[in-house]
PDB file of C-alpha atoms in Angstrom:
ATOM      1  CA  UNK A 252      62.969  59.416  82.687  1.00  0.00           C
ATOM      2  CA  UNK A 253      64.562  58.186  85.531  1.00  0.00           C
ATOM      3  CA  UNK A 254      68.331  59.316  85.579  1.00  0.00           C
ATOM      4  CA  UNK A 255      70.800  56.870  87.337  1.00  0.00           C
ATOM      5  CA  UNK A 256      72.437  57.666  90.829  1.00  0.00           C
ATOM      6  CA  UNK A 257      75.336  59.192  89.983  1.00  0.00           C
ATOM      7  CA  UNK A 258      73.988  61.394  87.329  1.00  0.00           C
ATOM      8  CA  UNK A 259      71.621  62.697  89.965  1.00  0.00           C
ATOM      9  CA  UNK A 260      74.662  63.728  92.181  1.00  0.00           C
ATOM     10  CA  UNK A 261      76.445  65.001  89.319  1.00  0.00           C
ATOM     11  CA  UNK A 262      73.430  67.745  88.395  1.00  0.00           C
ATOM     12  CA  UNK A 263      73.263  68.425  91.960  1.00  0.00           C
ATOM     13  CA  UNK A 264      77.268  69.644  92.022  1.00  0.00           C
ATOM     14  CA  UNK A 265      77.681  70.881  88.548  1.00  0.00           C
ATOM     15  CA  UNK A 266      77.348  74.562  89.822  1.00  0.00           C
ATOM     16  CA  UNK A 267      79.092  74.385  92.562  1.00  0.00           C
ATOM     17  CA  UNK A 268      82.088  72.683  90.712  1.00  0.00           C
ATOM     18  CA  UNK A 269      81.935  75.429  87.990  1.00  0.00           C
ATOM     19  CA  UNK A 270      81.882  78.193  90.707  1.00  0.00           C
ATOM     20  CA  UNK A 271      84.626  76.400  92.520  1.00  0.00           C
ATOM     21  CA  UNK A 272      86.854  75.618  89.156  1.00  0.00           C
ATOM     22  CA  UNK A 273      86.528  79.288  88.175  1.00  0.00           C
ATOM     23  CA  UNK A 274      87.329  81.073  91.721  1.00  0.00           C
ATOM     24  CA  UNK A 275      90.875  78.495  91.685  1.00  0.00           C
ATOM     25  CA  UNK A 276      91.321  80.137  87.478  1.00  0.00           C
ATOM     26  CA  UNK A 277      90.834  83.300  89.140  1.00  0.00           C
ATOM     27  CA  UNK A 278      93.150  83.159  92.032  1.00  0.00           C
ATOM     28  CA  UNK A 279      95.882  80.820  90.170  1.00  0.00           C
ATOM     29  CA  UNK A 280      95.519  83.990  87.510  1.00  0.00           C
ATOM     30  CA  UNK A 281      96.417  86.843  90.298  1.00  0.00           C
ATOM     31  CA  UNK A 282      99.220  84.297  91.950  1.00  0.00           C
ATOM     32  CA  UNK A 283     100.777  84.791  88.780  1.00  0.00           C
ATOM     33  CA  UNK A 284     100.717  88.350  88.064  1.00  0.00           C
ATOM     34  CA  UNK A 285     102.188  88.926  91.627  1.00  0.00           C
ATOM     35  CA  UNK A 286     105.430  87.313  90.857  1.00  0.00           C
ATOM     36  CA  UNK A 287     106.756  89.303  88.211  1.00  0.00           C
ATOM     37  CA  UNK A 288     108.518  92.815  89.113  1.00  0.00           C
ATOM     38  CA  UNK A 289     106.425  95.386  87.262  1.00  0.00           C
ATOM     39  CA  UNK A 290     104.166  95.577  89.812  1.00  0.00           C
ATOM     40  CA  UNK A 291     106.611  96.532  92.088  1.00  0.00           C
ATOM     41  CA  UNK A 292     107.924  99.201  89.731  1.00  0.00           C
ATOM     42  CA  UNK A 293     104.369 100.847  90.414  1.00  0.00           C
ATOM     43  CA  UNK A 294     105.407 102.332  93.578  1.00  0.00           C
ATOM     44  CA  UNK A 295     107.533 105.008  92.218  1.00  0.00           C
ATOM     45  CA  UNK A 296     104.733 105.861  90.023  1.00  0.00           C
ATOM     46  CA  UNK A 297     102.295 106.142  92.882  1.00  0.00           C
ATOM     47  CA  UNK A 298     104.341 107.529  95.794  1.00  0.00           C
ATOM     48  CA  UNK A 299     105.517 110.694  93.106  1.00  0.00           C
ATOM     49  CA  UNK A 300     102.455 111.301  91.910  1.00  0.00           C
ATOM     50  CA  UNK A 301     100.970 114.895  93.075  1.00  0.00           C
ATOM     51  CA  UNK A 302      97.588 114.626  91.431  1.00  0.00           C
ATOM     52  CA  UNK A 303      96.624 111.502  93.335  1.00  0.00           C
ATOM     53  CA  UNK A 304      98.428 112.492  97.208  1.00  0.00           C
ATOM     54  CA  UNK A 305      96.719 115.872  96.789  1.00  0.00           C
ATOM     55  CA  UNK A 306      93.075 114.206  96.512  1.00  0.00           C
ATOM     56  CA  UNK A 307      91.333 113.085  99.772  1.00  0.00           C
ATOM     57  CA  UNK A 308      90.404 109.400 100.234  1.00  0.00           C
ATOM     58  CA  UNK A 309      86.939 109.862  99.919  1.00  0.00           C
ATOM     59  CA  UNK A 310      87.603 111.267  95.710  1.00  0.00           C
ATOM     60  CA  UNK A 311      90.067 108.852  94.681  1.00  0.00           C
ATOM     61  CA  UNK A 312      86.773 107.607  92.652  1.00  0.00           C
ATOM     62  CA  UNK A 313      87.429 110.637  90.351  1.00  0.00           C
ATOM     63  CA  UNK A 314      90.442 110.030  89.020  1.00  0.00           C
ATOM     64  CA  UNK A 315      88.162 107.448  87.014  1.00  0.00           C
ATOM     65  CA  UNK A 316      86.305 109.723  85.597  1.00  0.00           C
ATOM     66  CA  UNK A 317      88.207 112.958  84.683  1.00  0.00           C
ATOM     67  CA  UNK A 318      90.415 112.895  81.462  1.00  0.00           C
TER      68      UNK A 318
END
């Protein structure tokens, strides 16, 4: 079957328009989150907390994992 011009194109772009459309959802999603104050609030949280300035840099993966 021969597919018209355009169509051609169109197959040819499909992924990179879907990669594209969902990296601008993605960023347009974080834009958002950034503008409201509770993430600000988090610095209190952070700053006074003893477990997490007592661990080294190189463990910070742990507090994933332990309870």
């Amino acid at each position: 079957m021969i597919l018209p011009p355009f169509l051609v194109r169109m197959r040819q772009f499909a992924p990179l328009a879907l990669v594209f459309i969902g990296a601008v959802v993605a960023v347009c999603a974080y834009l958002q989150a950034l503008n409201y104050p509770f993430i600000a609030d988090d610095e209190i949280y952070i700053v006074r907390n003893h477990k997490l300035a007592e661990q080294p840099l190189n463990e910070l993966w742990r507090l994933f994992l332990e309870p």
